[in-house]
Each structure stands twice: as structure tokens, then as C-alpha cells.
mmCIF file of C-alpha atoms in Angstrom:
data_model
loop_
_atom_site.group_PDB
_atom_site.id
_atom_site.type_symbol
_atom_site.label_atom_id
_atom_site.label_comp_id
_atom_site.label_asym_id
_atom_site.label_seq_id
_atom_site.Cartn_x
_atom_site.Cartn_y
_atom_site.Cartn_z
ATOM 1 C CA MET A 722 2.870 15.766 52.057
ATOM 2 C CA PRO A 723 1.214 18.466 54.178
ATOM 3 C CA ALA A 724 -1.624 20.290 52.452
ATOM 4 C CA THR A 725 -0.502 23.425 50.629
ATOM 5 C CA HIS A 726 -3.999 24.336 49.405
ATOM 6 C CA PRO A 727 -7.584 23.546 50.540
ATOM 7 C CA TYR A 728 -8.038 21.347 47.472
ATOM 8 C CA LEU A 729 -5.130 19.159 48.583
ATOM 9 C CA ASP A 730 -6.248 18.938 52.210
ATOM 10 C CA TRP A 731 -6.931 15.212 52.516
ATOM 11 C CA PRO A 732 -5.734 12.751 55.193
ATOM 12 C CA GLY A 733 -3.977 10.246 52.972
ATOM 13 C CA PRO A 734 -3.432 9.456 49.306
ATOM 14 C CA ILE A 735 -6.122 11.054 47.157
ATOM 15 C CA ALA A 736 -8.256 8.692 45.074
ATOM 16 C CA PHE A 737 -9.355 10.308 41.819
ATOM 17 C CA ALA A 738 -12.127 8.847 39.663
ATOM 18 C CA HIS A 739 -10.632 9.431 36.212
ATOM 19 C CA ARG A 740 -13.348 10.774 33.882
ATOM 20 C CA GLY A 741 -15.724 9.669 36.616
ATOM 21 C CA GLY A 742 -14.473 6.091 36.395
ATOM 22 C CA ALA A 743 -14.367 5.137 32.747
ATOM 23 C CA SER A 744 -14.269 1.360 33.359
ATOM 24 C CA ASP A 745 -17.566 1.293 35.236
ATOM 25 C CA ALA A 746 -19.778 3.706 33.280
ATOM 26 C CA PRO A 747 -19.566 5.794 30.102
ATOM 27 C CA GLU A 748 -16.796 8.306 30.722
ATOM 28 C CA ASN A 749 -17.579 11.871 31.773
ATOM 29 C CA THR A 750 -21.287 11.190 32.250
ATOM 30 C CA MET A 751 -23.494 12.014 35.203
ATOM 31 C CA SER A 752 -23.961 8.283 35.825
ATOM 32 C CA ALA A 753 -20.176 7.824 35.998
ATOM 33 C CA PHE A 754 -19.769 10.676 38.467
ATOM 34 C CA ALA A 755 -22.759 9.469 40.500
ATOM 35 C CA ASN A 756 -21.271 5.973 40.681
ATOM 36 C CA ALA A 757 -17.967 7.394 41.900
ATOM 37 C CA VAL A 758 -19.679 9.423 44.599
ATOM 38 C CA GLU A 759 -21.727 6.401 45.680
ATOM 39 C CA LEU A 760 -18.520 4.380 46.056
ATOM 40 C CA GLY A 761 -17.140 7.080 48.333
ATOM 41 C CA TYR A 762 -14.919 9.051 45.963
ATOM 42 C CA ARG A 763 -14.574 12.690 46.917
ATOM 43 C CA TYR A 764 -12.334 13.601 43.984
ATOM 44 C CA VAL A 765 -13.110 13.166 40.304
ATOM 45 C CA GLU A 766 -11.159 14.059 37.196
ATOM 46 C CA THR A 767 -12.755 15.467 34.087
ATOM 47 C CA ASP A 768 -11.995 17.467 30.950
ATOM 48 C CA VAL A 769 -13.591 20.564 29.499
ATOM 49 C CA HIS A 770 -14.365 21.841 26.028
ATOM 50 C CA ALA A 771 -16.386 24.971 25.253
ATOM 51 C CA SER A 772 -19.291 25.154 22.855
ATOM 52 C CA LEU A 773 -19.430 27.774 20.111
ATOM 53 C CA ASP A 774 -21.358 30.057 22.460
ATOM 54 C CA GLY A 775 -18.982 29.553 25.392
ATOM 55 C CA VAL A 776 -20.663 26.883 27.549
ATOM 56 C CA LEU A 777 -18.273 24.432 29.191
ATOM 57 C CA PHE A 778 -18.941 20.714 28.791
ATOM 58 C CA ALA A 779 -17.278 17.813 30.598
ATOM 59 C CA PHE A 780 -15.878 15.921 27.627
ATOM 60 C CA HIS A 781 -12.473 14.542 26.710
ATOM 61 C CA ASP A 782 -12.025 14.206 22.953
ATOM 62 C CA ASP A 783 -11.568 16.946 20.388
ATOM 63 C CA ASP A 784 -14.476 15.494 18.406
ATOM 64 C CA LEU A 785 -17.688 13.611 19.165
ATOM 65 C CA ARG A 786 -17.134 10.508 17.066
ATOM 66 C CA ARG A 787 -15.575 8.007 19.518
ATOM 67 C CA THR A 788 -18.157 8.215 22.283
ATOM 68 C CA CYS A 789 -21.152 9.734 20.508
ATOM 69 C CA GLY A 790 -20.846 8.530 16.897
ATOM 70 C CA VAL A 791 -21.298 12.092 15.657
ATOM 71 C CA ASP A 792 -19.107 13.994 13.235
ATOM 72 C CA GLY A 793 -18.158 17.386 14.620
ATOM 73 C CA LYS A 794 -16.571 19.142 17.559
ATOM 74 C CA ILE A 795 -18.110 20.714 20.628
ATOM 75 C CA ASN A 796 -16.217 23.909 19.772
ATOM 76 C CA ASP A 797 -18.171 24.152 16.494
ATOM 77 C CA LEU A 798 -21.644 23.518 17.987
ATOM 78 C CA THR A 799 -23.925 25.672 20.110
ATOM 79 C CA ALA A 800 -24.723 24.550 23.635
ATOM 80 C CA GLU A 801 -28.221 23.622 22.496
ATOM 81 C CA GLU A 802 -26.780 21.420 19.757
ATOM 82 C CA VAL A 803 -24.343 19.750 22.161
ATOM 83 C CA ALA A 804 -27.156 19.123 24.630
ATOM 84 C CA ALA A 805 -28.983 17.084 21.989
ATOM 85 C CA VAL A 806 -26.008 14.720 21.485
ATOM 86 C CA ARG A 807 -25.975 11.436 23.387
ATOM 87 C CA ILE A 808 -22.988 9.495 24.714
ATOM 88 C CA MET A 809 -23.260 5.855 23.659
ATOM 89 C CA GLY A 810 -26.711 6.731 22.340
ATOM 90 C CA ASP A 811 -28.073 7.234 25.833
ATOM 91 C CA GLU A 812 -26.575 9.890 28.108
ATOM 92 C CA HIS A 813 -26.258 13.627 27.629
ATOM 93 C CA ILE A 814 -22.944 15.455 27.827
ATOM 94 C CA PRO A 815 -22.932 17.269 31.182
ATOM 95 C CA THR A 816 -21.954 20.881 31.540
ATOM 96 C CA LEU A 817 -19.337 21.830 34.094
ATOM 97 C CA GLY A 818 -21.995 23.896 35.846
ATOM 98 C CA GLU A 819 -24.193 20.821 36.179
ATOM 99 C CA LEU A 820 -21.323 18.839 37.675
ATOM 100 C CA VAL A 821 -20.246 21.421 40.252
ATOM 101 C CA THR A 822 -23.802 22.197 41.404
ATOM 102 C CA THR A 823 -25.063 18.599 41.581
ATOM 103 C CA TRP A 824 -22.331 17.672 44.076
ATOM 104 C CA PRO A 825 -21.352 20.944 45.781
ATOM 105 C CA HIS A 826 -18.716 19.296 47.999
ATOM 106 C CA LEU A 827 -17.053 17.230 45.268
ATOM 107 C CA ARG A 828 -13.496 18.233 44.398
ATOM 108 C CA ILE A 829 -12.741 18.217 40.707
ATOM 109 C CA ASN A 830 -9.525 17.945 38.732
ATOM 110 C CA ILE A 831 -10.109 19.722 35.426
ATOM 111 C CA ASP A 832 -8.050 19.280 32.265
ATOM 112 C CA CYS A 833 -8.531 22.287 29.996
ATOM 113 C CA LYS A 834 -8.437 20.570 26.610
ATOM 114 C CA ALA A 835 -8.592 23.429 24.079
ATOM 115 C CA ASP A 836 -8.039 27.162 23.705
ATOM 116 C CA PRO A 837 -11.757 28.071 23.425
ATOM 117 C CA ALA A 838 -12.308 26.620 26.903
ATOM 118 C CA VAL A 839 -9.841 28.949 28.641
ATOM 119 C CA ALA A 840 -11.987 32.070 29.039
ATOM 120 C CA PRO A 841 -15.185 30.168 29.992
ATOM 121 C CA LEU A 842 -13.212 28.132 32.537
ATOM 122 C CA ILE A 843 -11.777 31.272 34.124
ATOM 123 C CA GLU A 844 -15.299 32.699 34.286
ATOM 124 C CA ALA A 845 -16.688 29.486 35.816
ATOM 125 C CA ILE A 846 -14.009 29.416 38.514
ATOM 126 C CA HIS A 847 -15.053 32.913 39.589
ATOM 127 C CA THR A 848 -18.813 32.470 39.070
ATOM 128 C CA TYR A 849 -19.084 29.254 41.075
ATOM 129 C CA ASP A 850 -16.260 30.210 43.491
ATOM 130 C CA LEU A 851 -14.335 27.036 42.706
ATOM 131 C CA PHE A 852 -10.990 28.160 44.082
ATOM 132 C CA ASP A 853 -10.994 25.628 46.928
ATOM 133 C CA ARG A 854 -12.665 22.850 44.911
ATOM 134 C CA VAL A 855 -10.671 22.492 41.714
ATOM 135 C CA CYS A 856 -7.204 21.825 40.433
ATOM 136 C CA ILE A 857 -6.591 22.911 36.858
ATOM 137 C CA GLY A 858 -4.247 21.068 34.514
ATOM 138 C CA SER A 859 -3.528 21.119 30.811
ATOM 139 C CA PHE A 860 -1.200 19.681 28.225
ATOM 140 C CA SER A 861 -0.683 23.282 27.086
ATOM 141 C CA ASP A 862 1.745 25.426 29.057
ATOM 142 C CA ARG A 863 0.260 28.486 27.376
ATOM 143 C CA ARG A 864 -3.295 27.699 28.493
ATOM 144 C CA LEU A 865 -2.128 27.045 32.048
ATOM 145 C CA ARG A 866 -0.247 30.326 32.108
ATOM 146 C CA ALA A 867 -3.347 32.256 31.008
ATOM 147 C CA ILE A 868 -5.507 30.603 33.673
ATOM 148 C CA ARG A 869 -2.955 31.212 36.422
ATOM 149 C CA GLU A 870 -2.595 34.862 35.474
ATOM 150 C CA ALA A 871 -6.364 35.367 35.500
ATOM 151 C CA CYS A 872 -7.064 33.506 38.747
ATOM 152 C CA GLY A 873 -3.978 34.231 40.826
ATOM 153 C CA PRO A 874 -2.446 32.228 43.683
ATOM 154 C CA ARG A 875 -5.802 31.198 45.159
ATOM 155 C CA LEU A 876 -6.111 28.619 42.392
ATOM 156 C CA CYS A 877 -4.536 25.172 42.606
ATOM 157 C CA THR A 878 -2.900 24.097 39.343
ATOM 158 C CA SER A 879 -0.807 21.169 38.219
ATOM 159 C CA MET A 880 2.317 21.271 36.092
ATOM 160 C CA GLY A 881 2.373 21.732 32.355
ATOM 161 C CA PRO A 882 4.547 19.594 30.057
ATOM 162 C CA LYS A 883 7.596 21.865 30.212
ATOM 163 C CA GLU A 884 7.387 22.079 33.997
ATOM 164 C CA VAL A 885 7.174 18.304 34.326
ATOM 165 C CA ALA A 886 10.199 17.867 32.080
ATOM 166 C CA MET A 887 12.133 20.396 34.158
ATOM 167 C CA LEU A 888 11.129 18.701 37.408
ATOM 168 C CA ARG A 889 12.280 15.321 36.099
ATOM 169 C CA LEU A 890 15.622 16.853 35.098
ATOM 170 C CA ARG A 891 16.037 18.629 38.412
ATOM 171 C CA SER A 892 15.265 15.437 40.317
ATOM 172 C CA TRP A 893 18.437 13.979 38.788
ATOM 173 C CA THR A 894 20.575 17.063 39.403
ATOM 174 C CA ARG A 895 18.895 18.044 42.716
ATOM 175 C CA SER A 896 18.711 21.663 41.595
ATOM 176 C CA THR A 897 15.794 23.903 42.535
ATOM 177 C CA GLY A 898 15.765 26.584 39.842
ATOM 178 C CA LYS A 899 13.153 29.324 40.039
ATOM 179 C CA GLU A 900 10.125 29.106 42.314
ATOM 180 C CA LEU A 901 7.410 26.904 40.829
ATOM 181 C CA ALA A 902 3.846 28.177 40.366
ATOM 182 C CA PRO A 903 1.917 24.879 40.448
ATOM 183 C CA LEU A 904 1.092 22.892 43.562
ATOM 184 C CA ALA A 905 0.940 19.413 42.034
ATOM 185 C CA ALA A 906 2.827 17.291 39.548
ATOM 186 C CA GLN A 907 0.188 15.157 37.823
ATOM 187 C CA VAL A 908 2.059 12.702 35.672
ATOM 188 C CA PRO A 909 2.044 9.259 34.068
ATOM 189 C CA PRO A 910 4.423 6.648 35.535
ATOM 190 C CA ARG A 911 6.519 6.907 32.386
ATOM 191 C CA GLN A 912 6.645 8.772 29.115
ATOM 192 C CA GLY A 913 7.562 6.269 26.421
ATOM 193 C CA PRO A 914 10.846 4.704 27.532
ATOM 194 C CA LEU A 915 11.526 7.484 30.060
ATOM 195 C CA PRO A 916 10.504 6.731 33.662
ATOM 196 C CA ILE A 917 8.841 9.700 35.331
ATOM 197 C CA VAL A 918 7.711 8.486 38.746
ATOM 198 C CA ASP A 919 10.371 6.986 40.949
ATOM 199 C CA SER A 920 11.626 7.608 44.468
ATOM 200 C CA ARG A 921 14.000 10.348 43.319
ATOM 201 C CA PHE A 922 11.243 12.213 41.446
ATOM 202 C CA ILE A 923 8.814 11.977 44.364
ATOM 203 C CA SER A 924 11.427 13.010 46.913
ATOM 204 C CA HIS A 925 12.469 16.046 44.900
ATOM 205 C CA ALA A 926 8.864 17.091 44.268
ATOM 206 C CA HIS A 927 8.141 16.844 47.990
ATOM 207 C CA ASP A 928 11.233 18.889 48.787
ATOM 208 C CA LEU A 929 9.766 21.627 46.570
ATOM 209 C CA GLY A 930 6.352 21.384 48.229
ATOM 210 C CA LEU A 931 4.715 19.663 45.272
ATOM 211 C CA HIS A 932 2.167 16.873 45.576
ATOM 212 C CA VAL A 933 2.567 13.975 43.139
ATOM 213 C CA HIS A 934 -0.549 12.493 41.493
ATOM 214 C CA VAL A 935 -0.150 9.662 38.981
ATOM 215 C CA TRP A 936 -2.473 8.759 36.108
ATOM 216 C CA THR A 937 -4.107 6.559 34.908
ATOM 217 C CA ILE A 938 -3.501 3.426 36.995
ATOM 218 C CA ASP A 939 -5.882 0.454 36.938
ATOM 219 C CA ASP A 940 -3.587 -2.436 37.843
ATOM 220 C CA ARG A 941 -3.576 -3.414 41.522
ATOM 221 C CA SER A 942 0.122 -4.284 41.651
ATOM 222 C CA GLU A 943 1.067 -0.943 40.089
ATOM 223 C CA ILE A 944 -1.225 0.908 42.491
ATOM 224 C CA ASP A 945 0.480 -0.825 45.422
ATOM 225 C CA GLU A 946 3.921 -0.031 44.046
ATOM 226 C CA LEU A 947 3.094 3.657 43.684
ATOM 227 C CA LEU A 948 1.586 3.856 47.158
ATOM 228 C CA ASP A 949 4.731 2.223 48.532
ATOM 229 C CA LEU A 950 6.782 4.917 46.807
ATOM 230 C CA GLY A 951 4.755 7.596 48.589
ATOM 231 C CA VAL A 952 2.676 9.228 45.868
ATOM 232 C CA ASP A 953 0.035 11.658 47.092
ATOM 233 C CA GLY A 954 -2.745 10.590 44.746
ATOM 234 C CA ILE A 955 -3.735 8.126 42.037
ATOM 235 C CA MET A 956 -6.183 8.566 39.174
ATOM 236 C CA THR A 957 -7.946 5.426 38.023
ATOM 237 C CA ASP A 958 -10.632 4.179 35.658
ATOM 238 C CA SER A 959 -11.074 1.060 37.796
ATOM 239 C CA LEU A 960 -12.738 2.526 40.865
ATOM 240 C CA PRO A 961 -13.152 -0.647 42.989
ATOM 241 C CA THR A 962 -9.503 -1.604 42.443
ATOM 242 C CA LEU A 963 -8.205 1.618 43.962
ATOM 243 C CA VAL A 964 -10.783 1.501 46.751
ATOM 244 C CA ASN A 965 -9.672 -2.002 47.716
ATOM 245 C CA ALA A 966 -5.978 -1.092 47.597
ATOM 246 C CA LEU A 967 -6.478 1.854 49.944
ATOM 247 C CA ARG A 968 -8.891 -0.071 52.173
ATOM 248 C CA ASP A 969 -6.324 -2.844 52.628
ATOM 249 C CA ARG A 970 -3.913 -0.191 53.911
ATOM 250 C CA ASP A 971 -6.531 1.479 56.133
ATOM 251 C CA GLN A 972 -6.204 4.571 53.941
ATOM 252 C CA TRP A 973 -9.666 4.622 52.414
ATOM 253 C CA ILE A 974 -11.395 7.585 54.045
#
């Protein structure tokens, strides 16, 4: 697919380090992101939650128990309180500001995980001038709509759940419907028993000018299958596996 936005301007399939590369370091930590950058990744994926006082943190879960062993949610704690929490007893939870300023050329896919993160994320996009560096996604159509309305067409966004469902349906009927706002369909290979990514889906997305990024793929044979189908990007936890797959095709940049 030709680039339709500066964020998507990359000469080949995009390799995304999912949560920084969750198989190689604690997810969404500075060490994970640093490892990805050292391996040559120029795109990472992360998630954001906002603290009680509106500071954005790169963190996936609704609560802190799984990775930090702490009862509570980022949304209910001040930024100072969140900063004192340690992931796996060792690493701090990075802020989005820390991530975007530490690697100023890194491109970041951001999943807006909760309503309190919407306004701080909109502010961060403007404050740090992230329009060319980020793609925003969410499992909430409502949150995506609010971010798109606030940031306008300069921002790259991926499809929400309803948009993905409509694209899958249209790929079977070959209908176009109304003009689509997002620039990327970021999807799993399947949703339960329903296949999402196949040649028909990819072809129809490309006809509409949409890039197709698939998550989260760690198996080499599945990576190869998706690249053969013509996907535009793959998100992985297993960073060396994706590097090797693209290198074997002379597509690792």
C-alpha cells in the first residue's frame, strides 16, 4: 500500500514491537522499548491510562495487580503515587511523555484504554506535536470518535470495533458504503470462530486505501502466511522472530 499518512510512510511491512516486546522484557517498560529500539524497531505499540490528576502512563491493564502486584487502578491514583509503583518489583511505569521524548523519532501506536485517558491524550498529541508520529486506536468507538473530532484529519487512527465489523462485511459484499475516517485496520487474524484477515479482507481494505496491521503474532509460520497475504504490518511480542522473518525476505529495514 502507498503511504496515506507520514506515520504509515515505510518501505515495506511495518514491524511493531507490541507493548515494547512483551516476550523479551516486562511489557510497557523503558527496558522493553529500549530493547526494541536496539534491535532496530522503529515502531512500537503501547497503551495509555490516565492518573487521577491527568498524567498519561504507558500501561495496559485496568488495574495494577497482574504486573505490579498492587490493588488499585491508575485512574484512581495520583501521578506521584503511580510513579512509586514498580512493574515486576523493579521497573517504574513510564509516562507517555517520557516515551515520546526519550526516542523522538520513534513512531508509536497508542491504544487509548479508558475514558479518563481521552482528554490527556488529545492534549499530549498537540503538546508534543505527535501528529506524524502516532496512530491512535481503541476498543471504544466513542473514544475514537472524540479523539478524531478533537485532532482532525492530521491524525492517523485505526478502526474501532464497529468499523472493523463493517469492513469485514463489506469485504464479502464488495460494497464501499460511506467514506471511512481511519487510515488503518488493526485487527487480530480471527475473532473467535470468525476469520478476519484473509485475501478478500486485505484486498478490500487496500481498495479503500486502508493499511492492514495484524496483532499479536509470535509464530513464525503465521507471520510468513500473513506476509504472503500482503498485510502492511505485524505486531509481535516475539521481536527476534519477526525480525528474522522480514530479514529472510530482505524486508527488514
